[in-house]
Amino acid sequence: MASRKTELKKRKSRRTSSRKASSKTPKQKKLTAGEWFERLVALQARLRAPNGCPWDREQTHATLRTYLIEEAYEVLDAMKSGDDAKFANEMGDLLLQVVFHSQIATEEGRFTVADVIREVHEKMVRRHPHVFGEKRAKDAAEVLRNWEQIKAQERAGAQERQEHGEAEKKEQRKSLLDGVPRGLPATMEGLQLTRKASRAGFDWDNAAGVFEKLREEFAELLRASDEKDAAKMEEEMGDLLFAGVNLARFLQVDPEIALKNANAKFARRFREMERRSAENGQAFGDVARAEKEKLWEAAKRVERQAAKIEAVGKR
């Protein structure tokens, strides 16, 4: 059997081919978004049926976790590409993950995709009283403050319902940081934690304070490194990274996306180094360190030159 990722890619290709073929059908009835959604839900149910796809039938919430994250990142890549067809395609793949998880839950009698849609619809109405109610918000900042207050009220209500009849649990402390999923990637978790703290009034006055904190954490990491204290180095490295995430939030930069872009830039330059090394008839691993540095600088120059040409072309 093909790997899970291979199977997903094959199915993605089939869906694309199917869309191209169907677009050529003369006088085809134009379906509404709701009708297409119902077809997608029915299709996933069919794939999970006893006589459906063996791969789809094997999947669980746990096995699909990686694909949910991957599809979200592929949407971001497509968004950045400027290719609307690719953007729409990847958004569809992300939507499929929602439908897939909902189908598994439906089979287990827990909730349906209709419950998912109803929950988010009611939540959006509830959290926009300045649009659907009597409350008013003068700017986006006030909207966010109201949003956090409403979320806190919702959590309190959910906690009370959960703890009904369990008086001993009602002593548990509530926090403004409640609601940040622990399963998030570390940079995204740090971003949400510091964002919530900022909305509660716990924040730096300006970016200078965060830059100083970065320098402080860097110095502490250096000391831990000099002392060869492994536990302390891990702690100080975490503090340094957390300060970096906090600075990214302060500068209104998404740290996860920024790091993904940095990863991609490093990969491009490294592959250019390998290409140049191969042109010189050498395996990259056999190239001397000093020569590797020269290849790196050459790769950077190529990238900068390409960026300049692209900028001129956009004028």
mmCIF file of C-alpha atoms in Angstrom:
data_model
loop_
_atom_site.group_PDB
_atom_site.id
_atom_site.type_symbol
_atom_site.label_atom_id
_atom_site.label_comp_id
_atom_site.label_asym_id
_atom_site.label_seq_id
_atom_site.Cartn_x
_atom_site.Cartn_y
_atom_site.Cartn_z
ATOM 1 C CA MET A 1 0.000 0.000 0.000
ATOM 2 C CA ALA A 2 1.250 3.485 -0.765
ATOM 3 C CA SER A 3 2.346 5.675 2.114
ATOM 4 C CA ARG A 4 -0.209 7.991 3.675
ATOM 5 C CA LYS A 5 1.441 11.092 2.196
ATOM 6 C CA THR A 6 1.619 9.498 -1.251
ATOM 7 C CA GLU A 7 -2.034 8.521 -1.047
ATOM 8 C CA LEU A 8 -3.028 12.053 -0.080
ATOM 9 C CA LYS A 9 -1.036 13.515 -2.990
ATOM 10 C CA LYS A 10 -2.630 11.050 -5.429
ATOM 11 C CA ARG A 11 -6.077 11.984 -4.223
ATOM 12 C CA LYS A 12 -5.201 15.686 -4.497
ATOM 13 C CA SER A 13 -4.109 15.110 -8.115
ATOM 14 C CA ARG A 14 -7.309 13.213 -8.894
ATOM 15 C CA ARG A 15 -9.403 16.031 -7.459
ATOM 16 C CA THR A 16 -7.540 18.585 -9.594
ATOM 17 C CA SER A 17 -7.988 16.459 -12.743
ATOM 18 C CA SER A 18 -11.649 15.978 -11.900
ATOM 19 C CA ARG A 19 -12.135 19.724 -11.574
ATOM 20 C CA LYS A 20 -10.472 20.341 -14.957
ATOM 21 C CA ALA A 21 -12.606 17.708 -16.650
ATOM 22 C CA SER A 22 -15.841 18.906 -15.075
ATOM 23 C CA SER A 23 -15.121 22.509 -16.102
ATOM 24 C CA LYS A 24 -15.352 21.419 -19.738
ATOM 25 C CA THR A 25 -18.792 19.841 -19.369
ATOM 26 C CA PRO A 26 -21.270 21.942 -21.395
ATOM 27 C CA LYS A 27 -24.213 23.588 -19.613
ATOM 28 C CA GLN A 28 -23.303 22.034 -16.268
ATOM 29 C CA LYS A 29 -25.514 23.262 -13.444
ATOM 30 C CA LYS A 30 -23.606 25.664 -11.224
ATOM 31 C CA LEU A 31 -23.777 24.297 -7.699
ATOM 32 C CA THR A 32 -23.888 26.492 -4.629
ATOM 33 C CA ALA A 33 -21.210 26.409 -1.934
ATOM 34 C CA GLY A 34 -23.637 24.518 0.315
ATOM 35 C CA GLU A 35 -24.321 21.880 -2.343
ATOM 36 C CA TRP A 36 -20.617 21.353 -3.005
ATOM 37 C CA PHE A 37 -20.006 21.081 0.742
ATOM 38 C CA GLU A 38 -22.720 18.437 1.097
ATOM 39 C CA ARG A 39 -21.119 16.505 -1.763
ATOM 40 C CA LEU A 40 -17.726 16.675 -0.037
ATOM 41 C CA VAL A 41 -19.188 15.424 3.241
ATOM 42 C CA ALA A 42 -20.955 12.574 1.423
ATOM 43 C CA LEU A 43 -17.758 11.719 -0.477
ATOM 44 C CA GLN A 44 -15.733 11.433 2.740
ATOM 45 C CA ALA A 45 -18.436 9.283 4.324
ATOM 46 C CA ARG A 46 -18.306 7.018 1.265
ATOM 47 C CA LEU A 47 -14.520 6.715 1.522
ATOM 48 C CA ARG A 48 -14.869 5.700 5.188
ATOM 49 C CA ALA A 49 -17.678 3.209 4.489
ATOM 50 C CA PRO A 50 -17.068 -0.579 4.794
ATOM 51 C CA ASN A 51 -16.611 -0.872 1.024
ATOM 52 C CA GLY A 52 -14.690 2.416 0.766
ATOM 53 C CA CYS A 53 -10.973 3.224 0.670
ATOM 54 C CA PRO A 54 -8.772 1.016 2.902
ATOM 55 C CA TRP A 55 -6.431 3.938 3.634
ATOM 56 C CA ASP A 56 -9.222 6.303 4.643
ATOM 57 C CA ARG A 57 -10.793 3.638 6.843
ATOM 58 C CA GLU A 58 -7.522 3.160 8.752
ATOM 59 C CA GLN A 59 -7.211 6.808 9.745
ATOM 60 C CA THR A 60 -7.828 8.214 13.225
ATOM 61 C CA HIS A 61 -7.650 11.689 14.697
ATOM 62 C CA ALA A 62 -4.108 10.872 15.821
ATOM 63 C CA THR A 63 -2.839 9.648 12.442
ATOM 64 C CA LEU A 64 -4.254 12.716 10.689
ATOM 65 C CA ARG A 65 -2.556 15.266 12.968
ATOM 66 C CA THR A 66 0.503 15.646 10.750
ATOM 67 C CA TYR A 67 -1.605 16.267 7.646
ATOM 68 C CA LEU A 68 -3.675 18.927 9.383
ATOM 69 C CA ILE A 69 -0.505 20.878 10.179
ATOM 70 C CA GLU A 70 1.019 20.244 6.739
ATOM 71 C CA GLU A 71 -2.087 21.428 4.910
ATOM 72 C CA ALA A 72 -2.186 24.623 6.973
ATOM 73 C CA TYR A 73 1.414 25.395 5.999
ATOM 74 C CA GLU A 74 0.709 24.574 2.350
ATOM 75 C CA VAL A 75 -2.131 27.126 2.434
ATOM 76 C CA LEU A 76 0.351 29.725 3.703
ATOM 77 C CA ASP A 77 2.814 28.857 0.920
ATOM 78 C CA ALA A 78 0.070 29.093 -1.712
ATOM 79 C CA MET A 79 -1.113 32.410 -0.295
ATOM 80 C CA LYS A 80 2.411 33.790 -0.624
ATOM 81 C CA SER A 81 2.825 32.477 -4.191
ATOM 82 C CA GLY A 82 0.146 34.774 -5.620
ATOM 83 C CA ASP A 83 -1.321 31.824 -7.557
ATOM 84 C CA ASP A 84 -5.063 31.958 -6.861
ATOM 85 C CA ALA A 85 -5.742 28.513 -8.348
ATOM 86 C CA LYS A 86 -3.115 26.996 -6.049
ATOM 87 C CA PHE A 87 -4.447 29.011 -3.109
ATOM 88 C CA ALA A 88 -8.000 27.734 -3.671
ATOM 89 C CA ASN A 89 -6.726 24.172 -4.126
ATOM 90 C CA GLU A 90 -4.798 24.189 -0.853
ATOM 91 C CA MET A 91 -7.721 25.786 1.002
ATOM 92 C CA GLY A 92 -9.799 22.863 -0.226
ATOM 93 C CA ASP A 93 -7.285 20.385 1.157
ATOM 94 C CA LEU A 94 -7.422 22.123 4.533
ATOM 95 C CA LEU A 95 -11.230 22.028 4.445
ATOM 96 C CA LEU A 96 -11.045 18.310 3.703
ATOM 97 C CA GLN A 97 -9.170 17.811 6.977
ATOM 98 C CA VAL A 98 -12.068 19.420 8.861
ATOM 99 C CA VAL A 99 -14.544 17.175 7.054
ATOM 100 C CA PHE A 100 -12.350 14.078 7.629
ATOM 101 C CA HIS A 101 -12.092 14.649 11.397
ATOM 102 C CA SER A 102 -15.802 15.415 11.603
ATOM 103 C CA GLN A 103 -16.656 12.184 9.793
ATOM 104 C CA ILE A 104 -14.585 10.149 12.260
ATOM 105 C CA ALA A 105 -16.372 11.890 15.158
ATOM 106 C CA THR A 106 -19.753 11.251 13.510
ATOM 107 C CA GLU A 107 -19.010 7.533 13.260
ATOM 108 C CA GLU A 108 -18.163 7.501 16.964
ATOM 109 C CA GLY A 109 -21.408 9.323 17.863
ATOM 110 C CA ARG A 110 -19.601 12.363 19.305
ATOM 111 C CA PHE A 111 -20.455 15.251 16.960
ATOM 112 C CA THR A 112 -21.119 15.954 13.285
ATOM 113 C CA VAL A 113 -19.806 18.481 10.799
ATOM 114 C CA ALA A 114 -23.111 20.343 11.235
ATOM 115 C CA ASP A 115 -22.225 20.762 14.921
ATOM 116 C CA VAL A 116 -18.818 22.144 13.912
ATOM 117 C CA ILE A 117 -20.402 24.742 11.610
ATOM 118 C CA ARG A 118 -23.139 25.657 14.091
ATOM 119 C CA GLU A 119 -20.602 26.118 16.905
ATOM 120 C CA VAL A 120 -18.393 28.491 14.942
ATOM 121 C CA HIS A 121 -21.386 30.395 13.536
ATOM 122 C CA GLU A 122 -22.876 30.961 16.984
ATOM 123 C CA LYS A 123 -19.457 31.856 18.405
ATOM 124 C CA MET A 124 -18.786 34.475 15.716
ATOM 125 C CA VAL A 125 -22.176 36.095 16.335
ATOM 126 C CA ARG A 126 -21.601 35.997 20.098
ATOM 127 C CA ARG A 127 -18.112 37.502 19.846
ATOM 128 C CA HIS A 128 -19.176 40.361 17.554
ATOM 129 C CA PRO A 129 -21.749 42.203 19.678
ATOM 130 C CA HIS A 130 -20.616 45.443 17.995
ATOM 131 C CA VAL A 131 -21.970 44.030 14.720
ATOM 132 C CA PHE A 132 -24.882 41.803 15.759
ATOM 133 C CA GLY A 133 -25.808 43.431 19.075
ATOM 134 C CA GLU A 134 -26.071 46.774 20.798
ATOM 135 C CA LYS A 135 -22.434 47.104 21.837
ATOM 136 C CA ARG A 136 -20.107 49.403 19.897
ATOM 137 C CA ALA A 137 -16.347 49.294 19.285
ATOM 138 C CA LYS A 138 -14.465 52.392 18.175
ATOM 139 C CA ASP A 139 -11.429 50.569 16.764
ATOM 140 C CA ALA A 140 -9.779 47.170 16.209
ATOM 141 C CA ALA A 141 -8.000 47.329 19.592
ATOM 142 C CA GLU A 142 -11.310 47.609 21.407
ATOM 143 C CA VAL A 143 -12.698 44.742 19.329
ATOM 144 C CA LEU A 144 -9.794 42.547 20.508
ATOM 145 C CA ARG A 145 -10.286 43.548 24.153
ATOM 146 C CA ASN A 146 -13.997 42.727 23.945
ATOM 147 C CA TRP A 147 -13.145 39.462 22.174
ATOM 148 C CA GLU A 148 -10.852 38.370 25.034
ATOM 149 C CA GLN A 149 -13.449 39.309 27.649
ATOM 150 C CA ILE A 150 -16.133 37.307 25.862
ATOM 151 C CA LYS A 151 -13.776 34.327 25.530
ATOM 152 C CA ALA A 152 -13.021 34.503 29.261
ATOM 153 C CA GLN A 153 -16.746 34.542 30.036
ATOM 154 C CA GLU A 154 -17.295 31.562 27.736
ATOM 155 C CA ARG A 155 -14.515 29.603 29.444
ATOM 156 C CA ALA A 156 -15.934 30.424 32.852
ATOM 157 C CA GLY A 157 -19.362 29.220 31.758
ATOM 158 C CA ALA A 158 -17.949 26.013 30.280
ATOM 159 C CA GLN A 159 -15.941 25.388 33.448
ATOM 160 C CA GLU A 160 -19.009 25.819 35.622
ATOM 161 C CA ARG A 161 -20.975 23.368 33.504
ATOM 162 C CA GLN A 162 -18.137 20.865 33.625
ATOM 163 C CA GLU A 163 -17.756 21.201 37.367
ATOM 164 C CA HIS A 164 -21.455 20.996 38.189
ATOM 165 C CA GLY A 165 -21.785 18.684 41.144
ATOM 166 C CA GLU A 166 -18.028 18.683 41.793
ATOM 167 C CA ALA A 167 -17.646 21.435 44.356
ATOM 168 C CA GLU A 168 -14.034 20.595 45.137
ATOM 169 C CA LYS A 169 -12.957 21.499 41.601
ATOM 170 C CA LYS A 170 -14.487 24.970 41.803
ATOM 171 C CA GLU A 171 -11.516 26.099 43.855
ATOM 172 C CA GLN A 172 -9.240 25.796 40.841
ATOM 173 C CA ARG A 173 -7.824 29.153 39.763
ATOM 174 C CA LYS A 174 -8.804 30.748 36.478
ATOM 175 C CA SER A 175 -6.205 32.465 34.312
ATOM 176 C CA LEU A 176 -6.293 34.918 31.440
ATOM 177 C CA LEU A 177 -3.876 32.524 29.739
ATOM 178 C CA ASP A 178 -6.409 29.696 29.733
ATOM 179 C CA GLY A 179 -7.344 28.595 26.235
ATOM 180 C CA VAL A 180 -3.865 28.526 24.715
ATOM 181 C CA PRO A 181 -3.484 24.930 23.421
ATOM 182 C CA ARG A 182 -0.392 23.184 24.784
ATOM 183 C CA GLY A 183 -0.128 21.165 21.564
ATOM 184 C CA LEU A 184 0.775 24.215 19.461
ATOM 185 C CA PRO A 185 4.276 24.593 18.019
ATOM 186 C CA ALA A 186 6.390 26.399 20.625
ATOM 187 C CA THR A 187 6.639 29.680 18.701
ATOM 188 C CA MET A 188 2.876 29.829 18.166
ATOM 189 C CA GLU A 189 2.217 28.989 21.818
ATOM 190 C CA GLY A 190 4.638 31.709 22.956
ATOM 191 C CA LEU A 191 3.013 34.202 20.589
ATOM 192 C CA GLN A 192 -0.452 33.499 21.970
ATOM 193 C CA LEU A 193 0.719 33.602 25.594
ATOM 194 C CA THR A 194 2.460 36.964 25.218
ATOM 195 C CA ARG A 195 -0.433 38.345 23.174
ATOM 196 C CA LYS A 196 -2.892 37.468 25.939
ATOM 197 C CA ALA A 197 -0.587 38.954 28.577
ATOM 198 C CA SER A 198 -0.279 42.146 26.527
ATOM 199 C CA ARG A 199 -4.041 42.526 26.223
ATOM 200 C CA ALA A 200 -4.207 42.289 30.023
ATOM 201 C CA GLY A 201 -1.777 45.208 30.265
ATOM 202 C CA PHE A 202 1.416 43.222 30.959
ATOM 203 C CA ASP A 203 3.795 44.357 28.222
ATOM 204 C CA TRP A 204 6.858 46.438 27.431
ATOM 205 C CA ASP A 205 6.456 50.170 26.860
ATOM 206 C CA ASN A 206 8.423 49.970 23.619
ATOM 207 C CA ALA A 207 10.587 47.652 21.522
ATOM 208 C CA ALA A 208 13.780 48.925 23.173
ATOM 209 C CA GLY A 209 12.883 47.046 26.339
ATOM 210 C CA VAL A 210 12.475 43.778 24.461
ATOM 211 C CA PHE A 211 15.788 44.262 22.634
ATOM 212 C CA GLU A 212 17.471 44.792 26.006
ATOM 213 C CA LYS A 213 15.809 41.607 27.302
ATOM 214 C CA LEU A 214 17.215 39.722 24.315
ATOM 215 C CA ARG A 215 20.718 40.977 25.112
ATOM 216 C CA GLU A 216 20.263 39.981 28.751
ATOM 217 C CA GLU A 217 19.108 36.457 27.861
ATOM 218 C CA PHE A 218 21.951 36.087 25.356
ATOM 219 C CA ALA A 219 24.508 37.007 28.043
ATOM 220 C CA GLU A 220 22.967 34.480 30.455
ATOM 221 C CA LEU A 221 23.131 31.776 27.787
ATOM 222 C CA LEU A 222 26.814 32.580 27.222
ATOM 223 C CA ARG A 223 27.514 32.192 30.942
ATOM 224 C CA ALA A 224 25.671 28.862 31.052
ATOM 225 C CA SER A 225 27.654 27.707 28.023
ATOM 226 C CA ASP A 226 30.951 28.685 29.670
ATOM 227 C CA GLU A 227 29.938 26.724 32.773
ATOM 228 C CA LYS A 228 29.045 23.643 30.656
ATOM 229 C CA ASP A 229 25.761 23.356 32.572
ATOM 230 C CA ALA A 230 23.466 21.408 30.236
ATOM 231 C CA ALA A 231 20.258 22.010 32.209
ATOM 232 C CA LYS A 232 21.001 25.712 32.555
ATOM 233 C CA MET A 233 21.857 26.011 28.854
ATOM 234 C CA GLU A 234 18.493 24.494 27.930
ATOM 235 C CA GLU A 235 16.700 26.862 30.276
ATOM 236 C CA GLU A 236 18.535 29.953 29.029
ATOM 237 C CA MET A 237 18.109 28.932 25.394
ATOM 238 C CA GLY A 238 14.377 28.676 26.044
ATOM 239 C CA ASP A 239 14.381 32.137 27.640
ATOM 240 C CA LEU A 240 16.265 33.575 24.650
ATOM 241 C CA LEU A 241 13.858 32.023 22.147
ATOM 242 C CA PHE A 242 10.854 33.170 24.189
ATOM 243 C CA ALA A 243 12.221 36.723 24.229
ATOM 244 C CA GLY A 244 12.631 36.485 20.442
ATOM 245 C CA VAL A 245 9.012 35.406 20.047
ATOM 246 C CA ASN A 246 7.917 38.270 22.294
ATOM 247 C CA LEU A 247 9.911 40.729 20.184
ATOM 248 C CA ALA A 248 8.317 39.336 17.022
ATOM 249 C CA ARG A 249 4.864 39.947 18.493
ATOM 250 C CA PHE A 250 5.853 43.456 19.531
ATOM 251 C CA LEU A 251 7.062 44.187 15.995
ATOM 252 C CA GLN A 252 3.870 42.610 14.575
ATOM 253 C CA VAL A 253 5.784 39.767 12.924
ATOM 254 C CA ASP A 254 4.463 36.189 13.097
ATOM 255 C CA PRO A 255 7.482 34.255 14.463
ATOM 256 C CA GLU A 256 6.365 30.930 13.011
ATOM 257 C CA ILE A 257 6.099 32.351 9.499
ATOM 258 C CA ALA A 258 9.325 34.332 9.936
ATOM 259 C CA LEU A 259 11.191 31.174 10.965
ATOM 260 C CA LYS A 260 9.650 29.174 8.114
ATOM 261 C CA ASN A 261 10.877 31.834 5.693
ATOM 262 C CA ALA A 262 14.348 31.746 7.263
ATOM 263 C CA ASN A 263 14.380 27.949 6.953
ATOM 264 C CA ALA A 264 13.440 28.202 3.278
ATOM 265 C CA LYS A 265 16.128 30.829 2.661
ATOM 266 C CA PHE A 266 18.779 28.634 4.294
ATOM 267 C CA ALA A 267 17.661 25.624 2.216
ATOM 268 C CA ARG A 268 17.832 27.642 -1.035
ATOM 269 C CA ARG A 269 21.331 28.879 -0.291
ATOM 270 C CA PHE A 270 22.558 25.464 0.820
ATOM 271 C CA ARG A 271 21.282 23.844 -2.377
ATOM 272 C CA GLU A 272 23.017 26.560 -4.396
ATOM 273 C CA MET A 273 26.254 25.703 -2.555
ATOM 274 C CA GLU A 274 25.779 22.028 -3.437
ATOM 275 C CA ARG A 275 25.082 22.920 -7.066
ATOM 276 C CA ARG A 276 28.218 25.033 -7.356
ATOM 277 C CA SER A 277 30.281 22.348 -5.650
ATOM 278 C CA ALA A 278 29.020 19.736 -8.125
ATOM 279 C CA GLU A 279 29.851 22.050 -11.040
ATOM 280 C CA ASN A 280 33.413 22.127 -9.706
ATOM 281 C CA GLY A 281 33.478 18.319 -9.696
ATOM 282 C CA GLN A 282 33.451 17.948 -5.908
ATOM 283 C CA ALA A 283 31.066 16.347 -3.461
ATOM 284 C CA PHE A 284 29.969 19.050 -1.045
ATOM 285 C CA GLY A 285 31.071 17.013 1.972
ATOM 286 C CA ASP A 286 34.626 16.917 0.625
ATOM 287 C CA VAL A 287 34.901 20.693 0.236
ATOM 288 C CA ALA A 288 37.168 22.419 2.790
ATOM 289 C CA ARG A 289 35.462 24.591 5.407
ATOM 290 C CA ALA A 290 37.020 27.811 4.080
ATOM 291 C CA GLU A 291 35.776 26.992 0.579
ATOM 292 C CA LYS A 292 32.303 26.247 1.952
ATOM 293 C CA GLU A 293 32.225 29.777 3.373
ATOM 294 C CA LYS A 294 33.062 31.168 -0.070
ATOM 295 C CA LEU A 295 30.304 29.079 -1.636
ATOM 296 C CA TRP A 296 27.865 30.410 0.978
ATOM 297 C CA GLU A 297 28.761 34.015 0.175
ATOM 298 C CA ALA A 298 28.396 33.280 -3.546
ATOM 299 C CA ALA A 299 24.956 31.771 -2.933
ATOM 300 C CA LYS A 300 23.938 34.898 -1.019
ATOM 301 C CA ARG A 301 25.105 37.114 -3.886
ATOM 302 C CA VAL A 302 23.073 35.085 -6.395
ATOM 303 C CA GLU A 303 19.967 35.442 -4.234
ATOM 304 C CA ARG A 304 20.437 39.187 -3.741
ATOM 305 C CA GLN A 305 20.946 39.674 -7.487
ATOM 306 C CA ALA A 306 17.793 37.700 -8.254
ATOM 307 C CA ALA A 307 15.863 39.826 -5.752
ATOM 308 C CA LYS A 308 17.095 43.023 -7.428
ATOM 309 C CA ILE A 309 16.050 41.790 -10.871
ATOM 310 C CA GLU A 310 12.624 40.848 -9.550
ATOM 311 C CA ALA A 311 12.215 44.254 -7.898
ATOM 312 C CA VAL A 312 13.105 46.036 -11.150
ATOM 313 C CA GLY A 313 10.611 43.879 -13.041
ATOM 314 C CA LYS A 314 7.805 44.939 -10.710
ATOM 315 C CA ARG A 315 8.365 48.657 -11.296
#
